[in-house]
mmCIF file of C-alpha atoms and ligand atoms in Angstrom:
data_model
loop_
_atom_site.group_PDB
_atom_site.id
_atom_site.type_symbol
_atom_site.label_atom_id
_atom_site.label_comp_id
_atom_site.label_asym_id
_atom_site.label_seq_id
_atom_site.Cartn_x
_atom_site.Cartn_y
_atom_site.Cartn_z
ATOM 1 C CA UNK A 4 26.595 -7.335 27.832
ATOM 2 C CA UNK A 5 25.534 -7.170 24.065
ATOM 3 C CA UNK A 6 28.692 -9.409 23.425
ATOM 4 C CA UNK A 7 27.317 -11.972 25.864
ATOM 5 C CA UNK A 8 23.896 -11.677 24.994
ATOM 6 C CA UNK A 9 22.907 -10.458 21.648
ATOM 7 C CA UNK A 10 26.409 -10.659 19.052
ATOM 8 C CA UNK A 11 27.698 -13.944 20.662
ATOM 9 C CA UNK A 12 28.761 -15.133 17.384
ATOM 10 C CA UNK A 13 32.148 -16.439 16.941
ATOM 11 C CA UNK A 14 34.137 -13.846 14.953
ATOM 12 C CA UNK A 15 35.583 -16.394 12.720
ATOM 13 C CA UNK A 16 32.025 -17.361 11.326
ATOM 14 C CA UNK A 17 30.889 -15.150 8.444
ATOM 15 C CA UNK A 18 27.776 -15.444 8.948
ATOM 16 C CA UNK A 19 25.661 -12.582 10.460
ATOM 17 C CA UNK A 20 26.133 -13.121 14.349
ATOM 18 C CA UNK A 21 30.288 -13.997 13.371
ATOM 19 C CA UNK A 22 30.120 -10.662 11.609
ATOM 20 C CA UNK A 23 28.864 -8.765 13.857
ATOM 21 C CA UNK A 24 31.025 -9.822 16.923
ATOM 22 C CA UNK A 25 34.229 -9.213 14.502
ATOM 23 C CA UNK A 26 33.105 -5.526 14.013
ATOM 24 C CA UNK A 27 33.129 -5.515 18.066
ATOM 25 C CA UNK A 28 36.300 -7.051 17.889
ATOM 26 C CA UNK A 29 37.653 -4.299 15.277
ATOM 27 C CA UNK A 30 36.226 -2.009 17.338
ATOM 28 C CA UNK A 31 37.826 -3.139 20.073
ATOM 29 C CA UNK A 32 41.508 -2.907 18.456
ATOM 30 C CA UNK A 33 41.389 0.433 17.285
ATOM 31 C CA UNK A 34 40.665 1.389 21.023
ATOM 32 C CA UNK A 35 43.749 -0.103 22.300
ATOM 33 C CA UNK A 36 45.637 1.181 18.587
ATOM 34 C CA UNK A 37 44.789 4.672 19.940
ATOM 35 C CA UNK A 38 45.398 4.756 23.321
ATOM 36 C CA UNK A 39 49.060 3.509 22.739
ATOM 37 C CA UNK A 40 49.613 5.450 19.504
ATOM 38 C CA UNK A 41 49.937 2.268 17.114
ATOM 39 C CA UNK A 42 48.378 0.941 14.164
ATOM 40 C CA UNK A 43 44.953 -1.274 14.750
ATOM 41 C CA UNK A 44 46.477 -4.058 12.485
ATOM 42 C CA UNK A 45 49.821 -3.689 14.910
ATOM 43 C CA UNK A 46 47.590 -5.539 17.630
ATOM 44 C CA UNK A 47 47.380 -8.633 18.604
ATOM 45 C CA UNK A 48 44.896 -10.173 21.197
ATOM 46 C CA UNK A 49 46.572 -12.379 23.621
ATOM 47 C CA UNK A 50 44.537 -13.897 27.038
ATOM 48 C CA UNK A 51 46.869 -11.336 28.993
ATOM 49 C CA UNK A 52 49.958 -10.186 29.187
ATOM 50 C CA UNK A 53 51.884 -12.860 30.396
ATOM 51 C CA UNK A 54 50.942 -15.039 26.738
ATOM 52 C CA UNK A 55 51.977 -11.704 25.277
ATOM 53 C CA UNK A 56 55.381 -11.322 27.050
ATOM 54 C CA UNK A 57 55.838 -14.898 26.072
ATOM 55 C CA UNK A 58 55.431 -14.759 22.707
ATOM 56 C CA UNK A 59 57.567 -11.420 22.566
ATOM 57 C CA UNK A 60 60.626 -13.203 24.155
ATOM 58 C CA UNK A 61 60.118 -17.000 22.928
ATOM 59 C CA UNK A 62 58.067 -15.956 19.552
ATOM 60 C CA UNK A 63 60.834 -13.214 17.814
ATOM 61 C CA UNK A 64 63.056 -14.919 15.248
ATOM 62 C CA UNK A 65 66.422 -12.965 15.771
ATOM 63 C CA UNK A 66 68.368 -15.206 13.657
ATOM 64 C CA UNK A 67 69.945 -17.104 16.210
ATOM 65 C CA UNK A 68 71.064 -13.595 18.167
ATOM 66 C CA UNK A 69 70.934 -13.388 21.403
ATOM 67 C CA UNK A 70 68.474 -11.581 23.953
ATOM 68 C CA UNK A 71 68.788 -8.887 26.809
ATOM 69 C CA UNK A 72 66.236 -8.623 29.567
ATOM 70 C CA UNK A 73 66.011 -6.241 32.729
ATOM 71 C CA UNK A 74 66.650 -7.602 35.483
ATOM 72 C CA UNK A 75 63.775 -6.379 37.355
ATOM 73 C CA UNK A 76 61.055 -7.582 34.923
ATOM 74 C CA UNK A 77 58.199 -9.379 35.747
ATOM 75 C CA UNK A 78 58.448 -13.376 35.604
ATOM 76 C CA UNK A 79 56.313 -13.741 32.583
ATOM 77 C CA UNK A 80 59.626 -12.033 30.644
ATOM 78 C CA UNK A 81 62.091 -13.575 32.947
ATOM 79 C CA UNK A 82 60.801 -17.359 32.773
ATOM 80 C CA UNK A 83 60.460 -17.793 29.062
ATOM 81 C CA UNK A 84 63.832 -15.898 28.736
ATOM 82 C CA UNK A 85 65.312 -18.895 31.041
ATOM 83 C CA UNK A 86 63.664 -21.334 29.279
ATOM 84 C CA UNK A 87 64.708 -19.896 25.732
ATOM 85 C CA UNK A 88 67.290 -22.958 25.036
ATOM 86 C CA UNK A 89 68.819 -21.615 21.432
ATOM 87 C CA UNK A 90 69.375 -17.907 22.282
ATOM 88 C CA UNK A 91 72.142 -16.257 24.680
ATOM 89 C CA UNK A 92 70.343 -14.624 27.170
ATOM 90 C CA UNK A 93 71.445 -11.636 29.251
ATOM 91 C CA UNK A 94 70.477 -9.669 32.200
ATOM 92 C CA UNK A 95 70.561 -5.855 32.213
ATOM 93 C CA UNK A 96 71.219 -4.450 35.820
ATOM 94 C CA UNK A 97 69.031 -1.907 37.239
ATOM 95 C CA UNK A 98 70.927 1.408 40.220
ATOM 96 C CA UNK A 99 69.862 0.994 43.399
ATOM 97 C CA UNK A 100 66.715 3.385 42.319
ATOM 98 C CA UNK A 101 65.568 0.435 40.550
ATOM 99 C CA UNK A 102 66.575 2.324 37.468
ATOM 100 C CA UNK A 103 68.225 0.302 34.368
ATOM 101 C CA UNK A 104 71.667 1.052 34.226
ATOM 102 C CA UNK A 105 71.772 2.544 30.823
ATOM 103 C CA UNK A 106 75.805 2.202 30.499
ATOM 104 C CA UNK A 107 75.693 -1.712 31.440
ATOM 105 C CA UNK A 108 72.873 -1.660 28.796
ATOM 106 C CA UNK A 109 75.379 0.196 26.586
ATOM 107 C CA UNK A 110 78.244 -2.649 27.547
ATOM 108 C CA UNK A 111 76.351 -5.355 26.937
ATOM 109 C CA UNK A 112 74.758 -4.724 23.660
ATOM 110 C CA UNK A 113 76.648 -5.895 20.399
ATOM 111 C CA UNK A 114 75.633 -7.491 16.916
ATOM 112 C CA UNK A 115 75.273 -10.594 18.956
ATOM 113 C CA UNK A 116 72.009 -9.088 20.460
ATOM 114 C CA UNK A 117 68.861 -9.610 18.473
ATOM 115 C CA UNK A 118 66.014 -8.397 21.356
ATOM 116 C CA UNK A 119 66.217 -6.070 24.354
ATOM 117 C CA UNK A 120 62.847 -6.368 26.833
ATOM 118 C CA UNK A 121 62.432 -4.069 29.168
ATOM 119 C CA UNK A 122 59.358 -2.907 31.247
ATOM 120 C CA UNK A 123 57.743 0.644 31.104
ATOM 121 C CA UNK A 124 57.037 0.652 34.876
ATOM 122 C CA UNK A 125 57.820 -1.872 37.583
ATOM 123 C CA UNK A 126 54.838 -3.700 39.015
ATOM 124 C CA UNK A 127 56.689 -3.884 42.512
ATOM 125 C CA UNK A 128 58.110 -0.597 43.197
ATOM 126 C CA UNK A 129 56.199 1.656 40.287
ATOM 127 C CA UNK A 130 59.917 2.745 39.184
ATOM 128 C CA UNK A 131 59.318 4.547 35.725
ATOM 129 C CA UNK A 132 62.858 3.130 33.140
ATOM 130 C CA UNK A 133 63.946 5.839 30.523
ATOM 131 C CA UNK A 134 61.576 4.033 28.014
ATOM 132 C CA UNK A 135 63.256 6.731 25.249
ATOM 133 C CA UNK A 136 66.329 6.329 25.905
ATOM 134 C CA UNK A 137 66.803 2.927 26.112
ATOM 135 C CA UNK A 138 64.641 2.342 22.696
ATOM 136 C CA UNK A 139 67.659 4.895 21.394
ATOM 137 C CA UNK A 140 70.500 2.924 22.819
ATOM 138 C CA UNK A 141 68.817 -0.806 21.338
ATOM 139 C CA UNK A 142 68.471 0.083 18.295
ATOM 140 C CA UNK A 143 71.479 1.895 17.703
ATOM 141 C CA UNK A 144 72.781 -1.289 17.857
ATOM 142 C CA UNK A 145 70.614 -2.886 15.741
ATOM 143 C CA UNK A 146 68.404 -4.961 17.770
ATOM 144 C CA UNK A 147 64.252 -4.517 18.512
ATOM 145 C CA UNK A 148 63.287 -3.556 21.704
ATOM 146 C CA UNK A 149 59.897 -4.938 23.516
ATOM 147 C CA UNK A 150 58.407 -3.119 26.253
ATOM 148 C CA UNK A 151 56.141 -4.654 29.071
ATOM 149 C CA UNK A 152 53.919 -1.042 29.196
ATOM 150 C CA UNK A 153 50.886 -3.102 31.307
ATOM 151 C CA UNK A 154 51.664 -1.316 34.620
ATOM 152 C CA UNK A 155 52.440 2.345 32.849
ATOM 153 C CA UNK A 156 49.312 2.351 30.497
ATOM 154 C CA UNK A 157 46.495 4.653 31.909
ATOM 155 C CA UNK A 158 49.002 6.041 34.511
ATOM 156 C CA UNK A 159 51.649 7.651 32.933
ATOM 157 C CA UNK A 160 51.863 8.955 28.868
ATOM 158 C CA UNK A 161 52.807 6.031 27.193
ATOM 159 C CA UNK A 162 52.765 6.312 22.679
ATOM 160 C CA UNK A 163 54.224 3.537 21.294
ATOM 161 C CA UNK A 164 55.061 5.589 17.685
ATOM 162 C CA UNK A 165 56.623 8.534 19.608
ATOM 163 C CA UNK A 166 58.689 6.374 21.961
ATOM 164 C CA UNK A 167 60.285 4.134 19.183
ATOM 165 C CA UNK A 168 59.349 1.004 20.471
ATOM 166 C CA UNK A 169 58.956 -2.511 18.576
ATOM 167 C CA UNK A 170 56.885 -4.150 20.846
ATOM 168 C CA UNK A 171 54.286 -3.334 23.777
ATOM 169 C CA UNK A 172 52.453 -5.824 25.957
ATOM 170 C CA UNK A 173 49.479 -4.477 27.525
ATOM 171 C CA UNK A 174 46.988 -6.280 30.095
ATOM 172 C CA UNK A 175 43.298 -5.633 30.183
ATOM 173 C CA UNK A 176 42.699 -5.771 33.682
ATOM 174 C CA UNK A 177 45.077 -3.841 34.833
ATOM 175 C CA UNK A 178 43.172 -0.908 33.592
ATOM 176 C CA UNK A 179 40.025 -2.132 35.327
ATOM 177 C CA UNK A 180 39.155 -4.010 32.349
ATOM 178 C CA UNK A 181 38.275 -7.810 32.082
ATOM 179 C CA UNK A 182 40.388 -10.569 33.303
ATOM 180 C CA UNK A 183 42.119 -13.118 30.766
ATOM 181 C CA UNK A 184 42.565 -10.838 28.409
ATOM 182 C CA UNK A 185 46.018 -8.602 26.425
ATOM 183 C CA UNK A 186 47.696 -7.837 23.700
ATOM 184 C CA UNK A 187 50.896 -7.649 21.591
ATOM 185 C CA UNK A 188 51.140 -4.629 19.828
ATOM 186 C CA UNK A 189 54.170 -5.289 17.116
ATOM 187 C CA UNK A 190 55.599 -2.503 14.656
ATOM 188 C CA UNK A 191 55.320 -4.295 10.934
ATOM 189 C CA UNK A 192 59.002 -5.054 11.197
ATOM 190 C CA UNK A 193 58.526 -6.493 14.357
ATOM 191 C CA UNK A 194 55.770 -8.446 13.043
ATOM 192 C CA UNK A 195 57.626 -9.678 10.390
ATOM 193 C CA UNK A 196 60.047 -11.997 12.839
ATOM 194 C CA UNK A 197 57.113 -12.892 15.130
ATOM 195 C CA UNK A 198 56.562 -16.185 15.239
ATOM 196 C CA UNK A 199 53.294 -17.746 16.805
ATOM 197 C CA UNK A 200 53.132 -19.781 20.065
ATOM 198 C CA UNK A 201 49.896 -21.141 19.963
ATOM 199 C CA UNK A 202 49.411 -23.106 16.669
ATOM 200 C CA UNK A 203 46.128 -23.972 15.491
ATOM 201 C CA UNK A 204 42.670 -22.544 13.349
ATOM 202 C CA UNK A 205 44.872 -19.448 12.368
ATOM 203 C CA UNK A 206 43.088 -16.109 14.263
ATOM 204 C CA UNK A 207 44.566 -13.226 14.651
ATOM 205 C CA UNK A 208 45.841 -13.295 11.498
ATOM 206 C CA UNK A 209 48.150 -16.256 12.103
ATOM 207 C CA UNK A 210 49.085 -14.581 15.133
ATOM 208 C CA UNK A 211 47.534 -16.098 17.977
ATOM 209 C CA UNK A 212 45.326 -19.144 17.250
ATOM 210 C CA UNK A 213 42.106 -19.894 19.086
ATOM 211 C CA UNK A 214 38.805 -18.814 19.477
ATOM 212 C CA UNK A 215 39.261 -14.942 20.657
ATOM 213 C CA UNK A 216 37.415 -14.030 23.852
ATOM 214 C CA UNK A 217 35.118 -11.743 22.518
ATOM 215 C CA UNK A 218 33.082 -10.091 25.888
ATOM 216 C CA UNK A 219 36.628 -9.629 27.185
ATOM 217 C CA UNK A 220 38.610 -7.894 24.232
ATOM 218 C CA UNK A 221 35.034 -5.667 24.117
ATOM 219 C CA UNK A 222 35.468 -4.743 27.494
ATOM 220 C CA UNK A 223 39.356 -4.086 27.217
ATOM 221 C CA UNK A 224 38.851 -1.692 24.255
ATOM 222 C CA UNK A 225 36.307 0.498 26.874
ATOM 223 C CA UNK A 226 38.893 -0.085 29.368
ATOM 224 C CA UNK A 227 41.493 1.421 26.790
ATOM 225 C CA UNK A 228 39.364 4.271 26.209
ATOM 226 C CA UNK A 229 38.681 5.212 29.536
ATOM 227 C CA UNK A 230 42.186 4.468 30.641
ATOM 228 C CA UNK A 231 43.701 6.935 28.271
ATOM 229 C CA UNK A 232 40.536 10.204 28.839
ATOM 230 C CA UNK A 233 39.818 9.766 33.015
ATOM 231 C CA UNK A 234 42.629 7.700 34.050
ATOM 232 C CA UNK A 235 45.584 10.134 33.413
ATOM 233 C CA UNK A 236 43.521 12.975 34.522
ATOM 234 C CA UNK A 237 43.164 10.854 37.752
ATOM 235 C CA UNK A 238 46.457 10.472 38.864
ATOM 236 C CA UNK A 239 47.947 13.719 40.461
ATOM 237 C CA UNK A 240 44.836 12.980 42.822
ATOM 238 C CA UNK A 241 46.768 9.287 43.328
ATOM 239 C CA UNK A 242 50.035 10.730 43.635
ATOM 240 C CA UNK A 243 49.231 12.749 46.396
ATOM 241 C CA UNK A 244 47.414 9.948 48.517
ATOM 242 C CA UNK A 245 50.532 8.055 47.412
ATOM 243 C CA UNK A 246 52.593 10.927 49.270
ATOM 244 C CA UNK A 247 50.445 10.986 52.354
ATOM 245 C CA UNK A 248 50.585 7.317 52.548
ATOM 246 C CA UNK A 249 54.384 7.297 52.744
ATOM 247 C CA UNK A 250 54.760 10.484 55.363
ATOM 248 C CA UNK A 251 51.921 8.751 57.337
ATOM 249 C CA UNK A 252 54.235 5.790 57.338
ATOM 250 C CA UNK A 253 56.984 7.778 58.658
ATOM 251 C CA UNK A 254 55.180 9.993 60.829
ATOM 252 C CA UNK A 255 53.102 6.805 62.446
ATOM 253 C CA UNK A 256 55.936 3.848 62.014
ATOM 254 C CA UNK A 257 58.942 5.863 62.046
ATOM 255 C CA UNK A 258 61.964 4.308 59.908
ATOM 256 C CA UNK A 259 60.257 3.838 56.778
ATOM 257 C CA UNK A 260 62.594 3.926 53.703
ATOM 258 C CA UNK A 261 60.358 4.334 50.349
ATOM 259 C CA UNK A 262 62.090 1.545 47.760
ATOM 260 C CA UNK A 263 63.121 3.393 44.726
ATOM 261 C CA UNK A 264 62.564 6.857 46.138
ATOM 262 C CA UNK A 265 64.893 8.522 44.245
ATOM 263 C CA UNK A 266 63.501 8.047 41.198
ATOM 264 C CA UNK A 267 60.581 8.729 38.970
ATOM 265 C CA UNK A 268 58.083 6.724 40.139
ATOM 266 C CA UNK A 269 54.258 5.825 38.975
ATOM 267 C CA UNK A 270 51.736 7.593 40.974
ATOM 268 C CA UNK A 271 49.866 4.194 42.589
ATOM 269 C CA UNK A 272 52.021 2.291 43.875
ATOM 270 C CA UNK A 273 54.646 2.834 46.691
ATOM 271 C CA UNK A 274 57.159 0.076 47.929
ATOM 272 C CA UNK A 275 58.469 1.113 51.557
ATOM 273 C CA UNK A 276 60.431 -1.072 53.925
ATOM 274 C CA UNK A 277 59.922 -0.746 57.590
ATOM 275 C CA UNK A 278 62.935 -1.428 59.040
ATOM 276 C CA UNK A 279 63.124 -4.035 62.127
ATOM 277 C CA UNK A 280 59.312 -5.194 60.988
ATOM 278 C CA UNK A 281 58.873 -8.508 58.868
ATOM 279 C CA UNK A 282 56.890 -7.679 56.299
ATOM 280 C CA UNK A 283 54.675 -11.161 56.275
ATOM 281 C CA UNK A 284 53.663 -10.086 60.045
ATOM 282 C CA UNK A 285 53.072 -7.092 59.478
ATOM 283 C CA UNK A 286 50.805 -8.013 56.550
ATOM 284 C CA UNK A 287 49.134 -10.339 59.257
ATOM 285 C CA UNK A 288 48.550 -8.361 62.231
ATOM 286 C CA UNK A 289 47.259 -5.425 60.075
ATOM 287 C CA UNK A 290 43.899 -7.240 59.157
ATOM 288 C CA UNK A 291 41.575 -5.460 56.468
ATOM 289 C CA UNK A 292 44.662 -3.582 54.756
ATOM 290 C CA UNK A 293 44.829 -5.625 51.573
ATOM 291 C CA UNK A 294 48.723 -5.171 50.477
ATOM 292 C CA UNK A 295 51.364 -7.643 49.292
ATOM 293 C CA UNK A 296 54.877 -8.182 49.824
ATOM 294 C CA UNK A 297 56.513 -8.901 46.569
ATOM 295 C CA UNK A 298 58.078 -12.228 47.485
ATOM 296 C CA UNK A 299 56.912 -15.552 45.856
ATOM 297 C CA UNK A 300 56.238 -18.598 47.763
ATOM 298 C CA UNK A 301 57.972 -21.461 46.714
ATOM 299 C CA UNK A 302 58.212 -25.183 47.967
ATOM 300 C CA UNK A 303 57.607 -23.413 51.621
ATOM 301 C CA UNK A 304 60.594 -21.191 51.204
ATOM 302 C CA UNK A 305 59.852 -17.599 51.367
ATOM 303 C CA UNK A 306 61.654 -15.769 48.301
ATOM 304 C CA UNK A 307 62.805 -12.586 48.358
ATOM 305 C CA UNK A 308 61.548 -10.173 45.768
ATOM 306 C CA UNK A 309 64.083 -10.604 42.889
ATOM 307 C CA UNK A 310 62.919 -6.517 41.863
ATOM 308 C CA UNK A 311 64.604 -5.514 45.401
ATOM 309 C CA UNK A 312 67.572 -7.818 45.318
ATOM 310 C CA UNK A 313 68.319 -6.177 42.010
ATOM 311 C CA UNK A 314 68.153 -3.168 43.574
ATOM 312 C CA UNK A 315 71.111 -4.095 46.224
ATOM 313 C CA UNK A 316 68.424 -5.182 48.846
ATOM 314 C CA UNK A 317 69.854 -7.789 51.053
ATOM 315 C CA UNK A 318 67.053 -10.788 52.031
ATOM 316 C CA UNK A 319 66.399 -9.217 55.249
ATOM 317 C CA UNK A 320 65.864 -5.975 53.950
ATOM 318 C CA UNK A 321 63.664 -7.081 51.369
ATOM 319 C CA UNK A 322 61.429 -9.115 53.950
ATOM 320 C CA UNK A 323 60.863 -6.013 55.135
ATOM 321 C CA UNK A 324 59.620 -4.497 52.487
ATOM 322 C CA UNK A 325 55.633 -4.245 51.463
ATOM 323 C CA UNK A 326 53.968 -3.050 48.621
ATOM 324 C CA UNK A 327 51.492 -0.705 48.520
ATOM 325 C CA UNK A 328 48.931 0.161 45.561
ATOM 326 C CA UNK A 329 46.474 2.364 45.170
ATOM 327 C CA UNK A 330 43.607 2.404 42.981
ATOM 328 C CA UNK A 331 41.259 5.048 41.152
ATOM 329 C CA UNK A 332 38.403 4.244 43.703
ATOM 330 C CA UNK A 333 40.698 4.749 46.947
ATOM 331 C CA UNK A 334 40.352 8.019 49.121
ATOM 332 C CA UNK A 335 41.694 9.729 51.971
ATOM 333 C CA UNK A 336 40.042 7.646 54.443
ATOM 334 C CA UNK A 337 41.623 5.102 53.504
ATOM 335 C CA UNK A 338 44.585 5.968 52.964
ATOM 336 C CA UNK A 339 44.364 6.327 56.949
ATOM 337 C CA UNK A 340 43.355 3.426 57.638
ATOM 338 C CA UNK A 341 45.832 1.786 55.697
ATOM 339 C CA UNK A 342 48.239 4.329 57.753
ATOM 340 C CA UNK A 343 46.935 3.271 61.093
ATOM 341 C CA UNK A 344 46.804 -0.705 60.416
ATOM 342 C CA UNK A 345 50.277 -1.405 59.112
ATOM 343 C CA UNK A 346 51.925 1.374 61.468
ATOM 344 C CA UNK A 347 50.125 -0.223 64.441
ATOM 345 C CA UNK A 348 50.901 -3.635 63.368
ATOM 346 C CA UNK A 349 54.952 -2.239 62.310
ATOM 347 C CA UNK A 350 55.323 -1.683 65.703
ATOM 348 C CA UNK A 351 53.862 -4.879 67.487
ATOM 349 C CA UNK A 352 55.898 -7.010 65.307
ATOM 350 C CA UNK A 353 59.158 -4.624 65.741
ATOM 351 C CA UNK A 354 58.420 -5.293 69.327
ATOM 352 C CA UNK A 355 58.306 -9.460 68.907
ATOM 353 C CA UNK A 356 61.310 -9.212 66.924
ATOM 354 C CA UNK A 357 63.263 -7.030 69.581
ATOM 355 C CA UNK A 358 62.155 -9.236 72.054
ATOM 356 C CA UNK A 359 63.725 -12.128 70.080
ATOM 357 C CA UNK A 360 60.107 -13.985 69.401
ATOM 358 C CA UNK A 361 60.831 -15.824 66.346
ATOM 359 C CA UNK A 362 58.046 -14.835 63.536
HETATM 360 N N1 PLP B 539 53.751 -7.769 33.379
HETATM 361 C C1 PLP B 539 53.623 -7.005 34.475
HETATM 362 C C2 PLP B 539 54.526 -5.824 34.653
HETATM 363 C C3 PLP B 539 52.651 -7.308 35.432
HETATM 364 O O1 PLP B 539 52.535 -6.542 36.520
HETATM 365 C C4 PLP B 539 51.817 -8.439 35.229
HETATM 366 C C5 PLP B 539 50.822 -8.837 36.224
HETATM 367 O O2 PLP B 539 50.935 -8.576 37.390
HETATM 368 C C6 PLP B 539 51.988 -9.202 34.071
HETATM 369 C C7 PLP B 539 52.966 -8.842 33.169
HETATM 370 C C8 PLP B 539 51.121 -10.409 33.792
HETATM 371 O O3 PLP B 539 49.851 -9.968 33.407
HETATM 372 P P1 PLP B 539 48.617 -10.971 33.149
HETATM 373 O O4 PLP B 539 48.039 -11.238 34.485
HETATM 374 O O5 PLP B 539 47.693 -10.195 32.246
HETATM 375 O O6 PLP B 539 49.137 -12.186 32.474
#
């Protein structure tokens, strides 16, 4: 509220309200600095993640080398990496755990490859990648690696200086902070071949141009903070709902496979496919439950999730497939309720569909 109210200045003013809502602002960056172990002049502010995933994969000056990305990444990596018209552009497969396949990765790196982008923690299934190992394996080869780390940060360790990685992009409201709001976090060598994508009055150092959104980077520093003290602490509490979601699911629905069971997986979010039950009716009948199926609609075509077809998924099994995440403020109760709504509505719809009702 004081940014609002009282230090509304524009932080590019020097006068005394432009001062005093760039100390915010400073303020502000060493909060995210420290909760993912990087310098406060490594940060950028971007109006979310999907500018800063942008700028990581259209912005970095490799020389004309190519770039790698998983195949499982969000869209906001996987669109500008389509659209990316001078760079060879590759697609790094993922096991049928949703994990990245680290000997493709191996395979398809060479001196060719300038940039390797791959996420922390998929947004769809929660699948945790070998973060590590992977920054290991890209730079043995010479290239930088960027790391979408918005669905990992608060929920799993995540240091940007001990896991060797070039890049982060982080979102501020997917740690419950205010929406419209990110950051790039580059190393100084990164830094050094990223160019801007938004060209204008200079901010962020040459960075990111544009009046920054002060209220919102305020609030995303707090939401840093707390992320890294309470939210870690909170998740074995999530992990276990997350458990007694899924063997509710069986127990209830019967014939539940969890998507990317077998491996590590984040502790709030759980992917399962109900076999013989369209997810989109399921979704439907079970009114109140507020989940999502991973597909995208486009021009009235359902797609299927491109995370689960990576995974081997065929469509079908993918339209059966719903996501489920769970959130600091969610409890037993409804956990199930949840439980009861989409195993009640599971079997109605497995009923229709037995019964040859087209859905
Ligand atoms: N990356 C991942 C993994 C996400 O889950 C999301 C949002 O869902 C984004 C990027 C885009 O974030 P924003 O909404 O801040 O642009």
């Amino acid at each position: 509220m004081p940014a609002f109210e009282i230090d509304f200045g524009n932080p590019s003013s020097t006068h005394g309200h432009g001062s005093a809502a760039m100390d915010m602002m400073d303020a502000a960056r060493a909060q995210v600095a420290s909760c993912i172990g990087c310098r406060a002049r490594d940060v950028v502010f971007t109006s979310g993640a999907t500018e800063a995933n942008n700028m990581a994969v259209s912005g970095l000056d490799t020389g004309g080398r190519g770039i790698l990305v998983g195949a499982t990444e969000h869209s906001s990596v996987l669109e500008p990496a389509r659209s990316v018209k001078e760079k060879s552009v590759g697609y790094v497969p993922v096991g049928p755990d949703g994990v990245t396949d680290l000997d493709g990765l191996e395979r398809m790196l060479d001196d060719d490859v300038g940039l390797v982008s791959i996420m922390a923690a998929n947004s769809e299934t929660g699948v945790i990648q070998p973060v590590a190992e992977i920054a290991r394996i890209v730079h043995e080869c010479g290239a930088l690696f960027h790391c979408d780390a918005v669905q990992a940060i608060g929920k799993i360790p995540f240091g940007m200086d001990g896991l060797c990685v070039d890049m982060v992009t982080l979102s501020s409201h997917k740690i419950y902070g205010p929406k419209g709001c990110g950051a790039i976090a580059a190393t100084r060598e990164a830094r050094g071949m990223l160019r801007p994508i938004i060209h204008g009055g200079g901010q962020e150092e040459g960075m990111r141009s544009g009046t920054p959104n002060v209220p919102a980077i305020v609030g995303f520093g707090i939401a840093c903070d707390i992320a890294a003290a309470e939210g870690l602490a909170d998740m074995p509490k999530q992990a276990a709902l997350r458990d007694m979601f899924e063997e509710g699911m069986e127990r209830k629905a019967g014939d539940v496979i969890v998507n990317g069971g077998g491996a590590k997986r984040l502790p709030n979010t759980s992917n399962i496919r109900i076999r013989g039950a369209l997810a989109d009716a399921v979704m439907v009948g079970a009114r109140g439950v507020e989940v999502s199926t991973g597909s995208a609609c486009s021009s009235s075509a359902i797609e299927p999730s491109h995370v689960l077809t990576a995974m081997g998924l065929d469509r079908d099994a993918a339209g059966e497939s719903i996501r489920v995440s769970l959130g600091r403020p969610t409890k037993e109760r409804d956990i199930d309720a949840a439980v009861s709504g989409l195993a009640s509505a599971s079997r109605f719809v497995r009923g229709k569909m037995a019964g040859g009702v087209a859905l």
